[in-house]
CSV table of C-alpha atoms and ligand atoms in Angstrom, one decimal:
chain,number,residue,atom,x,y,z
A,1,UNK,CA,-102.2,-90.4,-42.1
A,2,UNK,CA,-99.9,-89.3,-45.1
A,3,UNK,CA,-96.4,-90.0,-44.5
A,4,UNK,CA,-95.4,-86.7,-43.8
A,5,UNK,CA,-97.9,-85.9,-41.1
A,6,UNK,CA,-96.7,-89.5,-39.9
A,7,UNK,CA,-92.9,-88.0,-39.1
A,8,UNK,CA,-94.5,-85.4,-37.5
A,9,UNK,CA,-96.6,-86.8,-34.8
A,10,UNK,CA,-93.2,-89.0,-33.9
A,11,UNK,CA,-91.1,-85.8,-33.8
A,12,UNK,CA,-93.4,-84.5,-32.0
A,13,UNK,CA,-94.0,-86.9,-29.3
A,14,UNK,CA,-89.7,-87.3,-29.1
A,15,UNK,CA,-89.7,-84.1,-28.6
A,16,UNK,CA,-92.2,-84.0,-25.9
A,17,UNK,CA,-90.7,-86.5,-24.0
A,18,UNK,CA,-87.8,-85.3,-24.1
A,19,UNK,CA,-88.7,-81.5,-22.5
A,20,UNK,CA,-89.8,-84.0,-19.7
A,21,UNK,CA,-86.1,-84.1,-18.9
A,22,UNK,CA,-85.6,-80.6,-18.3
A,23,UNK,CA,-85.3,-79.3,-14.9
A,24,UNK,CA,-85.8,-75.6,-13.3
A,25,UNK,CA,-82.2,-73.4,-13.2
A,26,UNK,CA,-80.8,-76.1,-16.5
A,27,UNK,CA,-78.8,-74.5,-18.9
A,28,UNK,CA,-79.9,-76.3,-22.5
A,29,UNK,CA,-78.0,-77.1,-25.4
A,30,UNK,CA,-80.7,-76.0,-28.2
A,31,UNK,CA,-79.9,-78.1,-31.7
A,32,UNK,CA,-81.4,-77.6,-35.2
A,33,UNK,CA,-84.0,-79.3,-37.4
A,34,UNK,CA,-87.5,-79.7,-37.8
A,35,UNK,CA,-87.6,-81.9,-34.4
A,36,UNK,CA,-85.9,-79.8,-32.4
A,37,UNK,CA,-88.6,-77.3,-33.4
A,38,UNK,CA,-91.2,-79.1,-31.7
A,39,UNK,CA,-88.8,-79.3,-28.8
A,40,UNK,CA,-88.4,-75.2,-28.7
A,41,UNK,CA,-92.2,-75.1,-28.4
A,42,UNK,CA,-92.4,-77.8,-25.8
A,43,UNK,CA,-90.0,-75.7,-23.7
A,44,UNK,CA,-91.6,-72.4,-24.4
A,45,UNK,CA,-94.9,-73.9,-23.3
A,46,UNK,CA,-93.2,-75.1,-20.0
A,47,UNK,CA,-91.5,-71.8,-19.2
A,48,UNK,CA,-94.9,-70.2,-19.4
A,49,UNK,CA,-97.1,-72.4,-17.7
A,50,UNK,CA,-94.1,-73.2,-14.9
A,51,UNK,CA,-91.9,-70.3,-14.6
A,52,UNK,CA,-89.0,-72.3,-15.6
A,53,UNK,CA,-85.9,-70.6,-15.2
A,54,UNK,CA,-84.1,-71.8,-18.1
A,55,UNK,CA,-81.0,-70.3,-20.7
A,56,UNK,CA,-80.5,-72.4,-24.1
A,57,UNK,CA,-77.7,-72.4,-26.3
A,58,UNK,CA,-78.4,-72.4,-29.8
A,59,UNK,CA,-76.7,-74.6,-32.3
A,60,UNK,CA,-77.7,-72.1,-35.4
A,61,UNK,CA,-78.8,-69.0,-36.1
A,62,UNK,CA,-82.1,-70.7,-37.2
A,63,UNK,CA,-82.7,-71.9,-33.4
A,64,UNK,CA,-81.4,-68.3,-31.7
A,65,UNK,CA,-83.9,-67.0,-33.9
A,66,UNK,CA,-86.8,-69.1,-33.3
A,67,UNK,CA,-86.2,-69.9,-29.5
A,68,UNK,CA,-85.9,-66.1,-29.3
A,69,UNK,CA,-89.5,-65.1,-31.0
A,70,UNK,CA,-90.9,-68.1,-28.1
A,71,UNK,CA,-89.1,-66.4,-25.6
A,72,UNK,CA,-86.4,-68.8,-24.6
A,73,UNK,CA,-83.6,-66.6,-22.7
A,74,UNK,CA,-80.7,-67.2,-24.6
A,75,UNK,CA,-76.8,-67.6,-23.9
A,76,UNK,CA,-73.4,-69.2,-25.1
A,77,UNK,CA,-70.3,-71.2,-24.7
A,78,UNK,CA,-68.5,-68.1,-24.1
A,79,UNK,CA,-70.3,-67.5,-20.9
A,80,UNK,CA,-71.3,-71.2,-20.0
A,81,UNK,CA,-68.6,-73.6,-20.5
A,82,UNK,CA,-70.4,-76.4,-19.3
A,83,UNK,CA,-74.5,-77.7,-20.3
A,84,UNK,CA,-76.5,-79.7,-17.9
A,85,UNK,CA,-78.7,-81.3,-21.3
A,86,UNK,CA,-78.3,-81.0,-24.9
A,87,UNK,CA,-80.9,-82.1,-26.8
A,88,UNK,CA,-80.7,-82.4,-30.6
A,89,UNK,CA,-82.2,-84.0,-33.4
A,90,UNK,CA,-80.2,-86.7,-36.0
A,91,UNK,CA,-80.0,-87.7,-39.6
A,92,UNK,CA,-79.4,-91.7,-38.5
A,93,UNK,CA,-79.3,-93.2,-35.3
A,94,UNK,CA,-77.1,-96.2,-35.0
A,95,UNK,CA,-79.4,-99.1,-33.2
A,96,UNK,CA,-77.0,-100.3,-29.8
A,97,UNK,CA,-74.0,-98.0,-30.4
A,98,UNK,CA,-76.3,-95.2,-30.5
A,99,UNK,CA,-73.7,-93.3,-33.2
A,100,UNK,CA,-75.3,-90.9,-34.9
A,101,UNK,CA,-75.1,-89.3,-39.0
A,102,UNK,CA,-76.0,-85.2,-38.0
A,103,UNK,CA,-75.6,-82.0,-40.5
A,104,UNK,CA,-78.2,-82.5,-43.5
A,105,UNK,CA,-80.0,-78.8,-41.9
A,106,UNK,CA,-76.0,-78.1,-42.0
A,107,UNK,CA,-75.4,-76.7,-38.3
A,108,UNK,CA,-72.8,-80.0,-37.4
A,109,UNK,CA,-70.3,-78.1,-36.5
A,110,UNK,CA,-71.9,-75.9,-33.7
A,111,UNK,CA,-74.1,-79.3,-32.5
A,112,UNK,CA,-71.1,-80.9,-31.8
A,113,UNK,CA,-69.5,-78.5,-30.0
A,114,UNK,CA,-72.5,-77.6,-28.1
A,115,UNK,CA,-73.3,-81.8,-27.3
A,116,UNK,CA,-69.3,-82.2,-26.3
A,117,UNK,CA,-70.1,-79.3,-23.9
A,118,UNK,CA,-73.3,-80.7,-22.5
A,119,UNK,CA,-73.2,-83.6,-19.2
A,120,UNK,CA,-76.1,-85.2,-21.4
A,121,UNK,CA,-76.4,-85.6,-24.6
A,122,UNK,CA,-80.1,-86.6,-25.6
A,123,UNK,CA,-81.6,-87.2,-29.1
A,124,UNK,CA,-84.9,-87.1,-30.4
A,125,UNK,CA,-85.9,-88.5,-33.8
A,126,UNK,CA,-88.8,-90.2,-35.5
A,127,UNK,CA,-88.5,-93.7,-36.1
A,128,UNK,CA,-87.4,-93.7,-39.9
A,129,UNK,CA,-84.3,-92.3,-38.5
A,130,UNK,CA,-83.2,-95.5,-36.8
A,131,UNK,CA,-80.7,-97.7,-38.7
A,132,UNK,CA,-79.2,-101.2,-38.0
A,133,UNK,CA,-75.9,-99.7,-39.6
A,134,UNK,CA,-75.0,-96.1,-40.2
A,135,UNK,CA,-74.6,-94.9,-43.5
A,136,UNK,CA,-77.7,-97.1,-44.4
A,137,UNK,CA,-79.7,-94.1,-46.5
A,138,UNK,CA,-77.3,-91.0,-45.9
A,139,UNK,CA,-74.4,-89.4,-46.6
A,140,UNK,CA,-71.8,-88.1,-44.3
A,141,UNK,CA,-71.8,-84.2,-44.5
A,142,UNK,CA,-68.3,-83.1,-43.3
A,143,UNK,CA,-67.5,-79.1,-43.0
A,144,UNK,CA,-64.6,-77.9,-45.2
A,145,UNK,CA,-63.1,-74.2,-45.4
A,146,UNK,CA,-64.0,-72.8,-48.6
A,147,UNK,CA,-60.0,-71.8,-49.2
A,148,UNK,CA,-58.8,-75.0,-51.6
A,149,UNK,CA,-62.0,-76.7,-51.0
A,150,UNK,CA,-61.8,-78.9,-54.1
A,151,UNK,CA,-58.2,-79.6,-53.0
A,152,UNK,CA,-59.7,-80.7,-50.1
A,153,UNK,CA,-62.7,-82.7,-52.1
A,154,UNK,CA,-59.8,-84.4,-53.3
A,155,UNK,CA,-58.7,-86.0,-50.3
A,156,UNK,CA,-61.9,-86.5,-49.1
A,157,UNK,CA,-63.0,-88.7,-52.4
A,158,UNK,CA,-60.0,-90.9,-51.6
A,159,UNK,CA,-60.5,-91.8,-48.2
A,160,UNK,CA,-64.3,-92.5,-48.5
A,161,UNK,CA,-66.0,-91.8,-52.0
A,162,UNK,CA,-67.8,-89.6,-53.7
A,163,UNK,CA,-67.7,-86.0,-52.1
A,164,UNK,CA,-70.6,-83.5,-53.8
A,165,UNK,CA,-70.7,-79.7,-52.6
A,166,UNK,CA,-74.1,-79.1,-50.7
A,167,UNK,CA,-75.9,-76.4,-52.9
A,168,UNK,CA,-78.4,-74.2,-51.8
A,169,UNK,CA,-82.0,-74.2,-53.6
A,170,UNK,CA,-80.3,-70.9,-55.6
A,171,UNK,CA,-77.8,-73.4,-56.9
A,172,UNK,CA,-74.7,-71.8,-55.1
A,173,UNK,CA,-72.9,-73.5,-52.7
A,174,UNK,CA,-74.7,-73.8,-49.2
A,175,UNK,CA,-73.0,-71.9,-46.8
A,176,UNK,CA,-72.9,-72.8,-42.9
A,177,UNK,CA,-73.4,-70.2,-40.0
A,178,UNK,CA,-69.5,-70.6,-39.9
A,179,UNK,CA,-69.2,-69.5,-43.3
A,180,UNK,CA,-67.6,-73.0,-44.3
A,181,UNK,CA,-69.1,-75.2,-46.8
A,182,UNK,CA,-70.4,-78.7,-46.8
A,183,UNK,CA,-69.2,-81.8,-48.7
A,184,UNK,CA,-71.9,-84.6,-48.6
A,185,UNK,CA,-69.9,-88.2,-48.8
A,186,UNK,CA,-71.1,-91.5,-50.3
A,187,UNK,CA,-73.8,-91.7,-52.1
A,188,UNK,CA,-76.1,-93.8,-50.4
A,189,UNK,CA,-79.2,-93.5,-51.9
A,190,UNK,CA,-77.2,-95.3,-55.3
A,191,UNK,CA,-74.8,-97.6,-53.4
A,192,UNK,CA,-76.6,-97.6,-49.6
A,193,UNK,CA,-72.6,-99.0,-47.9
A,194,UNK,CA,-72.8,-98.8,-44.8
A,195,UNK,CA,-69.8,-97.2,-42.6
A,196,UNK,CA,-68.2,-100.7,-41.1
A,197,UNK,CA,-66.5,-98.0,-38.2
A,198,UNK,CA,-67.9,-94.9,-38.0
A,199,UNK,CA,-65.3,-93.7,-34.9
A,200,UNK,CA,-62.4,-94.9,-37.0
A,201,UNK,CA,-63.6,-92.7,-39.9
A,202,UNK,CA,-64.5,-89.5,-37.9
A,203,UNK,CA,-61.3,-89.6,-36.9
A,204,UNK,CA,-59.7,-90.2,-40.6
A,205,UNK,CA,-61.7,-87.3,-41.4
A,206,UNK,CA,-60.9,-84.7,-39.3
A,207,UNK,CA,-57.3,-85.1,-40.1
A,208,UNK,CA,-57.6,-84.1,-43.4
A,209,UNK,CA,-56.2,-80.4,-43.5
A,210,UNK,CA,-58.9,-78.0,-44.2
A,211,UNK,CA,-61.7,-80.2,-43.0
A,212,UNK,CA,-63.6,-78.5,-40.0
A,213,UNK,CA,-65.4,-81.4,-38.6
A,214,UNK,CA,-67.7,-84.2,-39.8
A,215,UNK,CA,-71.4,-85.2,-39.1
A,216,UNK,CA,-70.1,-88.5,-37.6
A,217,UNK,CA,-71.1,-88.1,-33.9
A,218,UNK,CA,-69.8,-91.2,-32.3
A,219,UNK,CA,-70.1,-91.7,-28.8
A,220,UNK,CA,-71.6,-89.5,-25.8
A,221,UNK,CA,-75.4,-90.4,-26.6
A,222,UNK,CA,-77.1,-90.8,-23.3
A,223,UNK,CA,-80.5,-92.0,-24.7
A,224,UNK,CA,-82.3,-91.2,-28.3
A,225,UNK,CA,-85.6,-91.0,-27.4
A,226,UNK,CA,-87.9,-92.2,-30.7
A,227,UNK,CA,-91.6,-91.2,-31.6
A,228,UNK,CA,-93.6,-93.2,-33.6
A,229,UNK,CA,-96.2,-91.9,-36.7
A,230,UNK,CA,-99.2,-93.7,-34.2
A,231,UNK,CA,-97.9,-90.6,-31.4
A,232,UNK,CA,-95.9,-93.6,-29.2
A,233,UNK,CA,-92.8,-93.3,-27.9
A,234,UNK,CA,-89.9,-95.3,-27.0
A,235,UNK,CA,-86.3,-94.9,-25.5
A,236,UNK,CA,-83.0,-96.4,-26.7
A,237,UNK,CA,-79.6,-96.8,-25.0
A,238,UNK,CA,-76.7,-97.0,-25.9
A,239,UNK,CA,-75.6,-100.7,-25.9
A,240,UNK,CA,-71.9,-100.7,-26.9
A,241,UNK,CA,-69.3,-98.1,-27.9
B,1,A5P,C1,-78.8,-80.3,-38.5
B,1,A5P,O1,-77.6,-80.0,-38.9
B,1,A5P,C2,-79.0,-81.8,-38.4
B,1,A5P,O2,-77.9,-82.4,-37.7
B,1,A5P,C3,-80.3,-82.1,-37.8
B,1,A5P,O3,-80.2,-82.5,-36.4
B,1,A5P,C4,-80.9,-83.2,-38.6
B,1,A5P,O4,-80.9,-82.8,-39.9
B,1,A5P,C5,-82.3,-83.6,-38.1
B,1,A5P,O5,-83.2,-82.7,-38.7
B,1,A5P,P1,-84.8,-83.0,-38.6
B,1,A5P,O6,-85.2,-83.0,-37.2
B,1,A5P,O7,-85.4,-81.8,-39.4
B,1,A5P,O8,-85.0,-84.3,-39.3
């Protein structure tokens, strides 16, 4: 198996197991990502076969779009205030505390809105995703309103390091469905520090004026359910806060 197929088969099989979870009449939080993709057609195949009588609500327009083309009724927070399951993929997943690193596909903001609204909060990842300590291999990505947005750089770089504007493949700044951009923080692939208190610095984040929200998710996890490149699967909960 080459190690991208490898990923695969364990998103897959996460994802899988995870649809297990979903009940008829449940109204789903839908998140974003390449494993939540395999979850959209594990929940498309189970409407079919079962009649499931389901509505989702997307975190990005990438998921409205593709859980629409499977057929997935759609709805939103604006109708449904609260979820019965969200179910979302994750850049890191904190072993024991279960705190998660979420934005590098860029949708954090409307995951975590969409995860806060939801009773249960599952995530599915491969097993390369799992870290003793977060911040191990990635960046935190933190949405920041374009207005002063280097001012705003600025104060970011001195509460936590180096802040880089997310660019798009054309070079121009990524935009998010919000129309926001994204500062990625650290730079862990050079220095690999690892965040000593990832709910201390959430919070020290999103007090910074003109920053949306970060991809520190720290807290509400029920389970993250992990697949394994050999198709197995295995379930871990959180231990401490
Ligand atoms: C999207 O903004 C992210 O939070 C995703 O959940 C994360 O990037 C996981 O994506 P993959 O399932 O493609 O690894």
């Amino acid at each position: 198996l080459s190690e991208i197929r490898g990923a695969d088969i364990g998103k897959r099989a996460a994802a899988e197991e995870a649809v297990r979870l979903v009940a008829d009449g449940m109204t789903l939080g839908l998140g974003t990502g390449s494993t939540v993709a395999f979850v959209l057609d594990a929940l498309a195949r189970r409407i079919r076969a079962e009649g499931l009588k389901l509505k989702g609500v997307p975190t990005s327009e990438r998921t409205a779009a593709k859980a629409a083309d499977l057929g997935i009724p759609l709805t939103d927070l604006d109708r449904v205030f609260e979820l019965d399951l969200a179910i979302d993929g994750a850049d890191e997943v904190e072993e024991g505390s279960l705190c998660l690193i979420k934005g590098h596909g860029g949708a954090l903001l409307r995951e975590k809105i969409v995860a806060t609204a939801a009773r249960r909060f599952v995530v599915v990842v491969d097993d390369s995703k799992i870290v003793a300590r977060l911040g191990s291999h990635m960046s935190v990505p933190v949405e920041v309103v374009r207005f002063a947005h280097v001012a705003t750089a600025r104060r970011l770089e001195r509460l936590a390091g180096p802040a880089v504007l997310r660019r798009g493949q054309d070079g121009a700044p990524y935009v998010t469905d919000n129309g926001n951009f994204i500062y990625d923080l650290g730079n862990p692939g050079v220095t690999a520090v690892p965040i000593p208190d990832p709910a201390a610095l959430a919070c020290a984040l999103v007090r910074i004026v003109g920053v949306v929200e970060s991809g520190l998710f720290t807290g509400g996890v029920e389970r993250a359910i992990v697949g394994a490149a050999d198709g197995s699967v295995r379930t871990l909960e959180r231990l401490r806060a």
